[in-house]
Amino acid sequence: MGQEIHACHFSEQDQARFESALVAETRLARTLFQQGGFARTGMTAGYELEAWLLDRNFYPKPCNQRFLQALASPLVVPELSRFNIELNGLPQPLTERGLSHMAQALAETWTACAHTAHGDGGSVLAIGTLPTLREVDLNLASMTPASRYRALNERVLRARGGRPLTLKIDGLTQLDTTHRDVMLEAGTTSFQLHLQAPAQHMHRYLNAATLLSGPLIALSANSPFLFGQALWHETRIPLFEQAVSCGDDDAGHRVTFGHGYVGPDVTELFDDNLSRYPVLLPLCSNAPLDDFAHLRLHNGTVWRWNRLLIGWDAQQQPHLRLEQRVMPAGPSLIDMWANAAFFYGAVHMLATQPLPPERLVPFDTARTNFYTAAREGLQATQTWLDGKVWSAQDLLTQLLPLAREGLNRLGIAAADIDRYLDVLALRLRTGQNGAAWQLAHHARHHDLFKLTADYLAHQRSGAPVHEWPL
């Protein structure tokens, strides 16, 4: 969905032509995999950070077109709403100073964004859900003027037979509302990590990422408030899953944890997309089959929390990579890179163990871990490889040495390993991640505007969240 399209309305002929091309490209992807045509070397990382533009009163500021024009950076692009932006960085080899190079690049882009927002009388903020967001802010007038977003809205509502979207979240309080467009999705912002691994091992990395999703979301939770209510520690999860729902059946649930671990031929996920999900945006392309234009567009409208992507390296060889979508934006830049270090180190260790860990934890258990952690954060229970039930906080403390060993094996610089994992050790010792800080702050002050103002000040300070006072 990141690519612009040039149509909002599609004919039956468009649908038929797109589906035919999708079948051919899906078949080609499987053939290419079986023939060893995807890159079989290298570990490369990348990221995307979604963020909010705020006005002086800490409300969303729908000005991303003016902001992007003033910023003039190819690394920062629009998102669904006019008050969201996305920051990108160049991929880096996942070795030596790769993590700190990405962190430095993001810091430079973030500083430029902050200066640009300040020049327009506003601020830029990285947080999973914005405490001051009102449901009235999520309207079509706030949609970024791009054909892909208008088409997405039209096609989702068409798939629903015109019925409004229903949002029900039962957490610390209860939220039950309806919305007449897909702008609910704009209430969620994330820090997405990419990992390119050798194609023949990609299934191990995808399964390891799936298994880690519960602990990872407990570690990084930063989205407890929506429309003024305290809900889940990571309210992004149920919000996004319901924001683009095309119906109540399995095919309608396009934001999903998945349906099982993947086998050695990971391109079966593209077959699953083809058979399970109707085409949402049948924009036909004249590109050659091996550009996978239709497959990539269709894949972009199925939002697994751990998603398989096709890309191309500097030598224009196609590669496979996973997109880990679990973590929210924020609280601070150092917190996000500490989370990233944990993910990359732990996923590498799990993916390279002689006994695949997915054989020890059933997929349904991994899914339960994920939603329990999203609901309860660091205090959630997690069933792990040893069959024991842990609190997420205790489990993560036990997993830090695993992540450290994984980073060592990747060749990450020792100073970077210490810097990032020491931040996590202190976060786990204090039990204060972003969600815990927000909930404690609100319990003390009962003021979501003060919460947002203090959060912004702490984020600007650069201090990790475990050091934030209330």
GROMACS .gro file of C-alpha atoms in nm:
model
  470
    1MET     CA    1   0.000   0.000   0.000
    2GLY     CA    2   0.300   0.232   0.006
    3GLN     CA    3   0.296   0.276  -0.371
    4GLU     CA    4   0.079   0.538  -0.536
    5ILE     CA    5  -0.188   0.421  -0.778
    6HIS     CA    6  -0.367   0.612  -1.049
    7ALA     CA    7  -0.725   0.495  -1.021
    8CYS     CA    8  -0.998   0.479  -0.760
    9HIS     CA    9  -1.263   0.286  -0.953
   10PHE     CA   10  -1.219  -0.053  -1.118
   11SER     CA   11  -1.422  -0.254  -1.370
   12GLU     CA   12  -1.498  -0.625  -1.384
   13GLN     CA   13  -1.240  -0.648  -1.661
   14ASP     CA   14  -0.981  -0.490  -1.430
   15GLN     CA   15  -1.067  -0.748  -1.167
   16ALA     CA   16  -1.037  -1.043  -1.406
   17ARG     CA   17  -0.712  -0.919  -1.559
   18PHE     CA   18  -0.558  -0.854  -1.218
   19GLU     CA   19  -0.657  -1.196  -1.085
   20SER     CA   20  -0.508  -1.367  -1.390
   21ALA     CA   21  -0.179  -1.181  -1.348
   22LEU     CA   22  -0.180  -1.252  -0.975
   23VAL     CA   23  -0.212  -1.626  -1.036
   24ALA     CA   24   0.078  -1.618  -1.285
   25GLU     CA   25   0.304  -1.416  -1.054
   26THR     CA   26   0.225  -1.634  -0.754
   27ARG     CA   27   0.317  -1.941  -0.957
   28LEU     CA   28   0.638  -1.771  -1.073
   29ALA     CA   29   0.736  -1.682  -0.716
   30ARG     CA   30   0.708  -2.046  -0.613
   31THR     CA   31   0.906  -2.164  -0.917
   32LEU     CA   32   1.175  -1.904  -0.856
   33PHE     CA   33   1.206  -2.013  -0.494
   34GLN     CA   34   1.232  -2.381  -0.585
   35GLN     CA   35   1.503  -2.301  -0.843
   36GLY     CA   36   1.707  -2.097  -0.594
   37GLY     CA   37   1.636  -1.769  -0.772
   38PHE     CA   38   1.591  -1.557  -0.458
   39ALA     CA   39   1.904  -1.426  -0.284
   40ARG     CA   40   2.060  -1.696  -0.067
   41THR     CA   41   2.316  -1.488   0.122
   42GLY     CA   42   2.336  -1.192   0.355
   43MET     CA   43   2.161  -1.049   0.659
   44THR     CA   44   2.032  -0.698   0.593
   45ALA     CA   45   1.812  -0.480   0.813
   46GLY     CA   46   1.585  -0.182   0.758
   47TYR     CA   47   1.307   0.012   0.927
   48GLU     CA   48   1.001   0.235   0.891
   49LEU     CA   49   0.882   0.472   1.163
   50GLU     CA   50   0.533   0.622   1.155
   51ALA     CA   51   0.479   0.944   1.352
   52TRP     CA   52   0.227   1.213   1.440
   53LEU     CA   53   0.215   1.584   1.358
   54LEU     CA   54   0.070   1.784   1.648
   55ASP     CA   55  -0.048   2.142   1.692
   56ARG     CA   56   0.027   2.364   1.992
   57ASN     CA   57  -0.268   2.217   2.184
   58PHE     CA   58  -0.142   1.859   2.134
   59TYR     CA   59  -0.419   1.771   1.893
   60PRO     CA   60  -0.340   1.607   1.557
   61LYS     CA   61  -0.237   1.866   1.299
   62PRO     CA   62  -0.352   1.768   0.946
   63CYS     CA   63  -0.071   1.938   0.755
   64ASN     CA   64   0.153   1.665   0.614
   65GLN     CA   65   0.139   1.801   0.257
   66ARG     CA   66   0.278   2.138   0.363
   67PHE     CA   67   0.519   1.970   0.604
   68LEU     CA   68   0.661   1.733   0.342
   69GLN     CA   69   0.702   2.012   0.090
   70ALA     CA   70   0.901   2.214   0.343
   71LEU     CA   71   1.107   1.915   0.456
   72ALA     CA   72   1.183   1.798   0.100
   73SER     CA   73   1.332   1.463   0.204
   74PRO     CA   74   1.283   1.145  -0.001
   75LEU     CA   75   1.312   0.949   0.325
   76VAL     CA   76   0.989   1.095   0.469
   77VAL     CA   77   0.659   1.020   0.299
   78PRO     CA   78   0.287   1.065   0.371
   79GLU     CA   79   0.066   0.820   0.552
   80LEU     CA   80  -0.311   0.762   0.542
   81SER     CA   81  -0.398   1.076   0.738
   82ARG     CA   82  -0.278   1.430   0.692
   83PHE     CA   83  -0.144   1.425   1.048
   84ASN     CA   84   0.079   1.119   1.003
   85ILE     CA   85   0.415   1.076   0.828
   86GLU     CA   86   0.652   0.784   0.773
   87LEU     CA   87   1.030   0.801   0.815
   88ASN     CA   88   1.249   0.555   0.627
   89GLY     CA   89   1.618   0.467   0.621
   90LEU     CA   90   1.856   0.295   0.384
   91PRO     CA   91   1.906  -0.079   0.451
   92GLN     CA   92   2.220  -0.174   0.638
   93PRO     CA   93   2.414  -0.501   0.667
   94LEU     CA   94   2.320  -0.653   1.003
   95THR     CA   95   2.674  -0.671   1.137
   96GLU     CA   96   2.938  -0.452   1.305
   97ARG     CA   97   2.790  -0.100   1.340
   98GLY     CA   98   2.480  -0.169   1.132
   99LEU     CA   99   2.238  -0.098   1.420
  100SER     CA  100   2.404   0.225   1.529
  101HIS     CA  101   2.433   0.343   1.168
  102MET     CA  102   2.056   0.302   1.126
  103ALA     CA  103   1.999   0.471   1.462
  104GLN     CA  104   2.214   0.767   1.363
  105ALA     CA  105   2.038   0.800   1.028
  106LEU     CA  106   1.697   0.797   1.196
  107ALA     CA  107   1.813   1.052   1.453
  108GLU     CA  108   1.921   1.288   1.176
  109THR     CA  109   1.593   1.250   0.989
  110TRP     CA  110   1.396   1.289   1.312
  111THR     CA  111   1.581   1.611   1.399
  112ALA     CA  112   1.503   1.751   1.054
  113CYS     CA  113   1.136   1.660   1.100
  114ALA     CA  114   1.127   1.824   1.443
  115HIS     CA  115   1.278   2.147   1.308
  116THR     CA  116   1.034   2.152   1.016
  117ALA     CA  117   0.733   2.091   1.240
  118HIS     CA  118   0.851   2.360   1.484
  119GLY     CA  119   0.883   2.607   1.197
  120ASP     CA  120   0.514   2.552   1.123
  121GLY     CA  121   0.408   2.596   1.484
  122GLY     CA  122   0.378   2.228   1.566
  123SER     CA  123   0.559   1.918   1.686
  124VAL     CA  124   0.638   1.567   1.568
  125LEU     CA  125   0.572   1.278   1.807
  126ALA     CA  126   0.643   0.905   1.804
  127ILE     CA  127   0.378   0.716   2.003
  128GLY     CA  128   0.161   0.415   1.925
  129THR     CA  129  -0.176   0.580   1.981
  130LEU     CA  130  -0.217   0.950   2.061
  131PRO     CA  131  -0.384   1.012   2.400
  132THR     CA  132  -0.549   1.334   2.280
  133LEU     CA  133  -0.690   1.183   1.959
  134ARG     CA  134  -1.066   1.230   1.920
  135GLU     CA  135  -1.283   1.014   1.704
  136VAL     CA  136  -1.393   1.326   1.518
  137ASP     CA  137  -1.031   1.373   1.403
  138LEU     CA  138  -1.060   1.055   1.198
  139ASN     CA  139  -1.263   1.176   0.903
  140LEU     CA  140  -1.223   1.178   0.527
  141ALA     CA  141  -1.130   1.547   0.529
  142SER     CA  142  -0.815   1.440   0.717
  143MET     CA  143  -0.725   1.175   0.460
  144THR     CA  144  -0.403   1.240   0.268
  145PRO     CA  145  -0.505   1.328  -0.092
  146ALA     CA  146  -0.379   1.016  -0.270
  147SER     CA  147  -0.565   0.777  -0.496
  148ARG     CA  148  -0.448   0.468  -0.308
  149TYR     CA  149  -0.615   0.583   0.012
  150ARG     CA  150  -0.940   0.685  -0.154
  151ALA     CA  151  -0.948   0.352  -0.336
  152LEU     CA  152  -0.876   0.159  -0.016
  153ASN     CA  153  -1.164   0.331   0.161
  154GLU     CA  154  -1.405   0.272  -0.126
  155ARG     CA  155  -1.312  -0.094  -0.171
  156VAL     CA  156  -1.324  -0.181   0.200
  157LEU     CA  157  -1.669  -0.029   0.233
  158ARG     CA  158  -1.779  -0.201  -0.087
  159ALA     CA  159  -1.662  -0.536   0.052
  160ARG     CA  160  -1.868  -0.462   0.364
  161GLY     CA  161  -2.178  -0.390   0.157
  162GLY     CA  162  -2.168  -0.030   0.276
  163ARG     CA  163  -2.193  -0.126   0.642
  164PRO     CA  164  -1.990   0.094   0.879
  165LEU     CA  165  -1.686  -0.046   1.053
  166THR     CA  166  -1.743  -0.163   1.408
  167LEU     CA  167  -1.479  -0.106   1.676
  168LYS     CA  168  -1.515  -0.304   1.998
  169ILE     CA  169  -1.231  -0.321   2.250
  170ASP     CA  170  -1.274  -0.472   2.594
  171GLY     CA  171  -0.980  -0.378   2.811
  172LEU     CA  172  -0.924  -0.168   3.123
  173THR     CA  173  -1.244   0.004   3.007
  174GLN     CA  174  -1.474  -0.077   2.717
  175LEU     CA  175  -1.501   0.095   2.382
  176ASP     CA  176  -1.785   0.025   2.141
  177THR     CA  177  -1.835   0.252   1.841
  178THR     CA  178  -1.892   0.252   1.466
  179HIS     CA  179  -1.709   0.444   1.196
  180ARG     CA  180  -1.805   0.505   0.834
  181ASP     CA  181  -1.458   0.497   0.677
  182VAL     CA  182  -1.112   0.340   0.714
  183MET     CA  183  -0.964   0.642   0.892
  184LEU     CA  184  -0.959   0.444   1.216
  185GLU     CA  185  -0.634   0.300   1.081
  186ALA     CA  186  -0.477   0.645   1.117
  187GLY     CA  187  -0.502   0.604   1.494
  188THR     CA  188  -0.214   0.352   1.488
  189THR     CA  189   0.155   0.422   1.432
  190SER     CA  190   0.436   0.168   1.446
  191PHE     CA  191   0.809   0.108   1.430
  192GLN     CA  192   0.845  -0.163   1.167
  193LEU     CA  193   1.162  -0.366   1.126
  194HIS     CA  194   1.275  -0.543   0.810
  195LEU     CA  195   1.510  -0.839   0.792
  196GLN     CA  196   1.644  -0.989   0.471
  197ALA     CA  197   1.782  -1.338   0.529
  198PRO     CA  198   1.893  -1.616   0.293
  199ALA     CA  199   1.584  -1.742   0.112
  200GLN     CA  200   1.642  -2.104   0.212
  201HIS     CA  201   1.629  -2.004   0.581
  202MET     CA  202   1.350  -1.747   0.564
  203HIS     CA  203   1.087  -1.984   0.704
  204ARG     CA  204   1.292  -2.021   1.020
  205TYR     CA  205   1.314  -1.644   1.065
  206LEU     CA  206   0.943  -1.592   1.000
  207ASN     CA  207   0.849  -1.862   1.248
  208ALA     CA  208   1.093  -1.725   1.505
  209ALA     CA  209   0.947  -1.375   1.460
  210THR     CA  210   0.599  -1.518   1.509
  211LEU     CA  211   0.709  -1.693   1.826
  212LEU     CA  212   0.874  -1.376   1.958
  213SER     CA  213   0.570  -1.157   1.891
  214GLY     CA  214   0.423  -1.196   2.240
  215PRO     CA  215   0.737  -1.111   2.437
  216LEU     CA  216   0.825  -0.836   2.190
  217ILE     CA  217   0.494  -0.656   2.222
  218ALA     CA  218   0.509  -0.681   2.601
  219LEU     CA  219   0.857  -0.526   2.591
  220SER     CA  220   0.759  -0.239   2.361
  221ALA     CA  221   0.392  -0.168   2.448
  222ASN     CA  222   0.318   0.204   2.417
  223SER     CA  223  -0.049   0.245   2.319
  224PRO     CA  224  -0.282   0.230   2.620
  225PHE     CA  225  -0.518   0.517   2.532
  226LEU     CA  226  -0.771   0.563   2.254
  227PHE     CA  227  -1.041   0.832   2.238
  228GLY     CA  228  -0.969   0.921   2.600
  229GLN     CA  229  -1.007   0.568   2.734
  230ALA     CA  230  -0.750   0.330   2.881
  231LEU     CA  231  -0.790  -0.001   2.696
  232TRP     CA  232  -0.508  -0.247   2.616
  233HIS     CA  233  -0.141  -0.183   2.687
  234GLU     CA  234  -0.102  -0.207   2.307
  235THR     CA  235  -0.439  -0.087   2.180
  236ARG     CA  236  -0.293  -0.058   1.829
  237ILE     CA  237  -0.347  -0.429   1.784
  238PRO     CA  238  -0.729  -0.453   1.813
  239LEU     CA  239  -0.769  -0.108   1.657
  240PHE     CA  240  -0.578  -0.192   1.339
  241GLU     CA  241  -0.734  -0.537   1.312
  242GLN     CA  242  -1.082  -0.384   1.307
  243ALA     CA  243  -1.001  -0.066   1.114
  244VAL     CA  244  -0.983  -0.229   0.769
  245SER     CA  245  -1.206  -0.530   0.828
  246CYS     CA  246  -1.376  -0.629   0.504
  247GLY     CA  247  -1.628  -0.860   0.672
  248ASP     CA  248  -1.689  -1.095   0.958
  249ASP     CA  249  -1.560  -1.412   0.793
  250ASP     CA  250  -1.198  -1.529   0.782
  251ALA     CA  251  -1.138  -1.369   0.440
  252GLY     CA  252  -1.256  -1.035   0.577
  253HIS     CA  253  -0.994  -1.025   0.851
  254ARG     CA  254  -0.701  -0.884   0.658
  255VAL     CA  255  -0.499  -0.773   0.961
  256THR     CA  256  -0.405  -1.096   1.129
  257PHE     CA  257  -0.155  -1.288   1.336
  258GLY     CA  258  -0.166  -1.555   1.066
  259HIS     CA  259  -0.300  -1.906   1.045
  260GLY     CA  260  -0.002  -2.125   1.126
  261TYR     CA  261   0.372  -2.154   1.107
  262VAL     CA  262   0.517  -2.158   0.756
  263GLY     CA  263   0.698  -2.449   0.593
  264PRO     CA  264   1.037  -2.449   0.416
  265ASP     CA  265   0.886  -2.297   0.099
  266VAL     CA  266   0.776  -1.961   0.236
  267THR     CA  267   0.613  -1.865  -0.093
  268GLU     CA  268   0.318  -2.072   0.030
  269LEU     CA  269   0.220  -1.748   0.206
  270PHE     CA  270   0.162  -1.587  -0.133
  271ASP     CA  271  -0.051  -1.887  -0.233
  272ASP     CA  272  -0.246  -1.841   0.090
  273ASN     CA  273  -0.303  -1.475   0.007
  274LEU     CA  274  -0.427  -1.576  -0.338
  275SER     CA  275  -0.669  -1.842  -0.215
  276ARG     CA  276  -0.788  -1.680   0.107
  277TYR     CA  277  -0.824  -1.308   0.033
  278PRO     CA  278  -1.025  -1.148  -0.248
  279VAL     CA  279  -0.840  -0.885  -0.448
  280LEU     CA  280  -0.898  -0.549  -0.286
  281LEU     CA  281  -0.725  -0.313  -0.531
  282PRO     CA  282  -0.726  -0.457  -0.886
  283LEU     CA  283  -0.489  -0.202  -1.036
  284CYS     CA  284  -0.343  -0.372  -1.342
  285SER     CA  285   0.018  -0.324  -1.448
  286ASN     CA  286   0.203  -0.377  -1.774
  287ALA     CA  287   0.524  -0.461  -1.588
  288PRO     CA  288   0.686  -0.799  -1.665
  289LEU     CA  289   0.584  -1.097  -1.454
  290ASP     CA  290   0.912  -1.104  -1.264
  291ASP     CA  291   0.843  -0.755  -1.131
  292PHE     CA  292   0.564  -0.918  -0.925
  293ALA     CA  293   0.360  -0.596  -0.943
  294HIS     CA  294   0.024  -0.763  -0.883
  295LEU     CA  295   0.153  -1.001  -0.616
  296ARG     CA  296   0.320  -0.717  -0.425
  297LEU     CA  297   0.010  -0.496  -0.440
  298HIS     CA  298  -0.216  -0.779  -0.323
  299ASN     CA  299   0.034  -0.873  -0.051
  300GLY     CA  300   0.028  -0.509   0.059
  301THR     CA  301  -0.342  -0.538   0.140
  302VAL     CA  302  -0.294  -0.835   0.374
  303TRP     CA  303  -0.141  -0.705   0.696
  304ARG     CA  304   0.003  -1.002   0.884
  305TRP     CA  305   0.181  -0.886   1.198
  306ASN     CA  306   0.486  -1.065   1.057
  307ARG     CA  307   0.471  -1.034   0.680
  308LEU     CA  308   0.678  -1.178   0.394
  309LEU     CA  309   0.790  -0.931   0.125
  310ILE     CA  310   0.967  -0.950  -0.210
  311GLY     CA  311   1.235  -0.691  -0.286
  312TRP     CA  312   1.550  -0.639  -0.491
  313ASP     CA  313   1.908  -0.592  -0.374
  314ALA     CA  314   2.170  -0.357  -0.515
  315GLN     CA  315   2.253  -0.615  -0.784
  316GLN     CA  316   1.883  -0.631  -0.878
  317GLN     CA  317   1.854  -0.989  -0.757
  318PRO     CA  318   1.516  -1.059  -0.598
  319HIS     CA  319   1.520  -1.133  -0.228
  320LEU     CA  320   1.276  -1.230   0.047
  321ARG     CA  321   1.250  -1.038   0.370
  322LEU     CA  322   1.025  -1.029   0.670
  323GLU     CA  323   0.848  -0.717   0.787
  324GLN     CA  324   0.792  -0.723   1.161
  325ARG     CA  325   0.493  -0.496   1.232
  326VAL     CA  326   0.438  -0.575   1.600
  327MET     CA  327   0.604  -0.280   1.773
  328PRO     CA  328   0.452   0.067   1.826
  329ALA     CA  329   0.632   0.393   1.763
  330GLY     CA  330   0.822   0.543   2.060
  331PRO     CA  331   0.873   0.613   2.342
  332SER     CA  332   1.224   0.746   2.257
  333LEU     CA  333   1.473   0.680   1.980
  334ILE     CA  334   1.703   0.487   2.215
  335ASP     CA  335   1.407   0.275   2.332
  336MET     CA  336   1.314   0.184   1.977
  337TRP     CA  337   1.667   0.080   1.884
  338ALA     CA  338   1.699  -0.118   2.205
  339ASN     CA  339   1.380  -0.301   2.103
  340ALA     CA  340   1.526  -0.355   1.756
  341ALA     CA  341   1.849  -0.496   1.899
  342PHE     CA  342   1.650  -0.742   2.109
  343PHE     CA  343   1.444  -0.851   1.811
  344TYR     CA  344   1.735  -0.898   1.572
  345GLY     CA  345   1.947  -1.084   1.825
  346ALA     CA  346   1.673  -1.309   1.962
  347VAL     CA  347   1.520  -1.389   1.622
  348HIS     CA  348   1.862  -1.486   1.485
  349MET     CA  349   1.927  -1.722   1.775
  350LEU     CA  350   1.584  -1.886   1.755
  351ALA     CA  351   1.604  -1.920   1.376
  352THR     CA  352   1.941  -2.096   1.391
  353GLN     CA  353   1.880  -2.342   1.674
  354PRO     CA  354   1.922  -2.707   1.567
  355LEU     CA  355   1.573  -2.788   1.696
  356PRO     CA  356   1.327  -2.538   1.549
  357PRO     CA  357   1.159  -2.374   1.848
  358GLU     CA  358   0.824  -2.366   1.669
  359ARG     CA  359   0.813  -2.741   1.731
  360LEU     CA  360   0.804  -2.671   2.105
  361VAL     CA  361   0.535  -2.401   2.111
  362PRO     CA  362   0.212  -2.465   1.916
  363PHE     CA  363   0.103  -2.185   1.688
  364ASP     CA  364  -0.217  -2.132   1.889
  365THR     CA  365  -0.004  -2.081   2.200
  366ALA     CA  366   0.212  -1.824   2.021
  367ARG     CA  367  -0.106  -1.644   1.915
  368THR     CA  368  -0.242  -1.650   2.269
  369ASN     CA  369   0.089  -1.512   2.395
  370PHE     CA  370   0.063  -1.228   2.143
  371TYR     CA  371  -0.287  -1.109   2.232
  372THR     CA  372  -0.234  -1.157   2.606
  373ALA     CA  373   0.080  -0.945   2.589
  374ALA     CA  374  -0.097  -0.678   2.382
  375ARG     CA  375  -0.370  -0.662   2.644
  376GLU     CA  376  -0.161  -0.678   2.963
  377GLY     CA  377   0.194  -0.569   2.873
  378LEU     CA  378   0.483  -0.674   3.093
  379GLN     CA  379   0.254  -0.843   3.345
  380ALA     CA  380   0.104  -1.076   3.084
  381THR     CA  381   0.158  -1.451   3.110
  382GLN     CA  382   0.360  -1.618   2.837
  383THR     CA  383   0.404  -1.990   2.770
  384TRP     CA  384   0.757  -2.053   2.646
  385LEU     CA  385   0.980  -2.325   2.499
  386ASP     CA  386   1.025  -2.500   2.834
  387GLY     CA  387   0.647  -2.541   2.865
  388LYS     CA  388   0.643  -2.314   3.169
  389VAL     CA  389   0.419  -2.012   3.214
  390TRP     CA  390   0.615  -1.694   3.282
  391SER     CA  391   0.528  -1.332   3.336
  392ALA     CA  392   0.643  -1.144   3.028
  393GLN     CA  393   0.873  -0.933   3.243
  394ASP     CA  394   1.051  -1.240   3.384
  395LEU     CA  395   1.062  -1.417   3.048
  396LEU     CA  396   1.217  -1.117   2.877
  397THR     CA  397   1.480  -1.094   3.150
  398GLN     CA  398   1.567  -1.456   3.075
  399LEU     CA  399   1.575  -1.386   2.699
  400LEU     CA  400   1.821  -1.094   2.714
  401PRO     CA  401   2.126  -1.327   2.715
  402LEU     CA  402   1.977  -1.505   2.411
  403ALA     CA  403   1.949  -1.173   2.228
  404ARG     CA  404   2.304  -1.082   2.332
  405GLU     CA  405   2.440  -1.408   2.193
  406GLY     CA  406   2.249  -1.358   1.869
  407LEU     CA  407   2.392  -1.010   1.823
  408ASN     CA  408   2.739  -1.145   1.896
  409ARG     CA  409   2.698  -1.414   1.631
  410LEU     CA  410   2.584  -1.153   1.381
  411GLY     CA  411   2.903  -0.961   1.450
  412ILE     CA  412   2.735  -0.652   1.598
  413ALA     CA  413   2.986  -0.423   1.771
  414ALA     CA  414   3.020  -0.499   2.142
  415ALA     CA  415   2.968  -0.134   2.238
  416ASP     CA  416   2.634  -0.129   2.054
  417ILE     CA  417   2.523  -0.454   2.212
  418ASP     CA  418   2.598  -0.321   2.559
  419ARG     CA  419   2.434   0.013   2.491
  420TYR     CA  420   2.104  -0.124   2.368
  421LEU     CA  421   2.063  -0.430   2.589
  422ASP     CA  422   2.159  -0.237   2.902
  423VAL     CA  423   1.864  -0.007   2.831
  424LEU     CA  424   1.635  -0.311   2.818
  425ALA     CA  425   1.779  -0.461   3.136
  426LEU     CA  426   1.692  -0.143   3.323
  427ARG     CA  427   1.349  -0.121   3.163
  428LEU     CA  428   1.274  -0.474   3.276
  429ARG     CA  429   1.414  -0.411   3.624
  430THR     CA  430   1.188  -0.107   3.671
  431GLY     CA  431   0.892  -0.255   3.484
  432GLN     CA  432   0.842   0.082   3.309
  433ASN     CA  433   0.781   0.062   2.935
  434GLY     CA  434   0.585   0.326   2.747
  435ALA     CA  435   0.243   0.189   2.831
  436ALA     CA  436   0.326   0.149   3.201
  437TRP     CA  437   0.454   0.508   3.217
  438GLN     CA  438   0.144   0.646   3.044
  439LEU     CA  439  -0.096   0.455   3.268
  440ALA     CA  440   0.091   0.556   3.585
  441HIS     CA  441   0.106   0.919   3.473
  442HIS     CA  442  -0.267   0.927   3.407
  443ALA     CA  443  -0.344   0.756   3.739
  444ARG     CA  444  -0.155   1.037   3.913
  445HIS     CA  445  -0.261   1.342   3.710
  446HIS     CA  446  -0.588   1.243   3.532
  447ASP     CA  447  -0.498   1.473   3.244
  448LEU     CA  448  -0.431   1.340   2.894
  449PHE     CA  449  -0.306   1.676   2.770
  450LYS     CA  450  -0.048   1.695   3.048
  451LEU     CA  451   0.041   1.333   2.971
  452THR     CA  452   0.103   1.418   2.606
  453ALA     CA  453   0.298   1.734   2.689
  454ASP     CA  454   0.518   1.550   2.940
  455TYR     CA  455   0.565   1.258   2.700
  456LEU     CA  456   0.678   1.497   2.426
  457ALA     CA  457   0.922   1.672   2.661
  458HIS     CA  458   1.071   1.340   2.775
  459GLN     CA  459   1.098   1.215   2.417
  460ARG     CA  460   1.279   1.533   2.317
  461SER     CA  461   1.523   1.484   2.605
  462GLY     CA  462   1.640   1.156   2.450
  463ALA     CA  463   1.616   0.973   2.783
  464PRO     CA  464   1.496   0.611   2.773
  465VAL     CA  465   1.150   0.555   2.914
  466HIS     CA  466   1.265   0.374   3.229
  467GLU     CA  467   1.416   0.708   3.341
  468TRP     CA  468   1.101   0.916   3.279
  469PRO     CA  469   0.954   1.070   3.597
  470LEU     CA  470   0.581   1.095   3.649
   0.00000   0.00000   0.00000
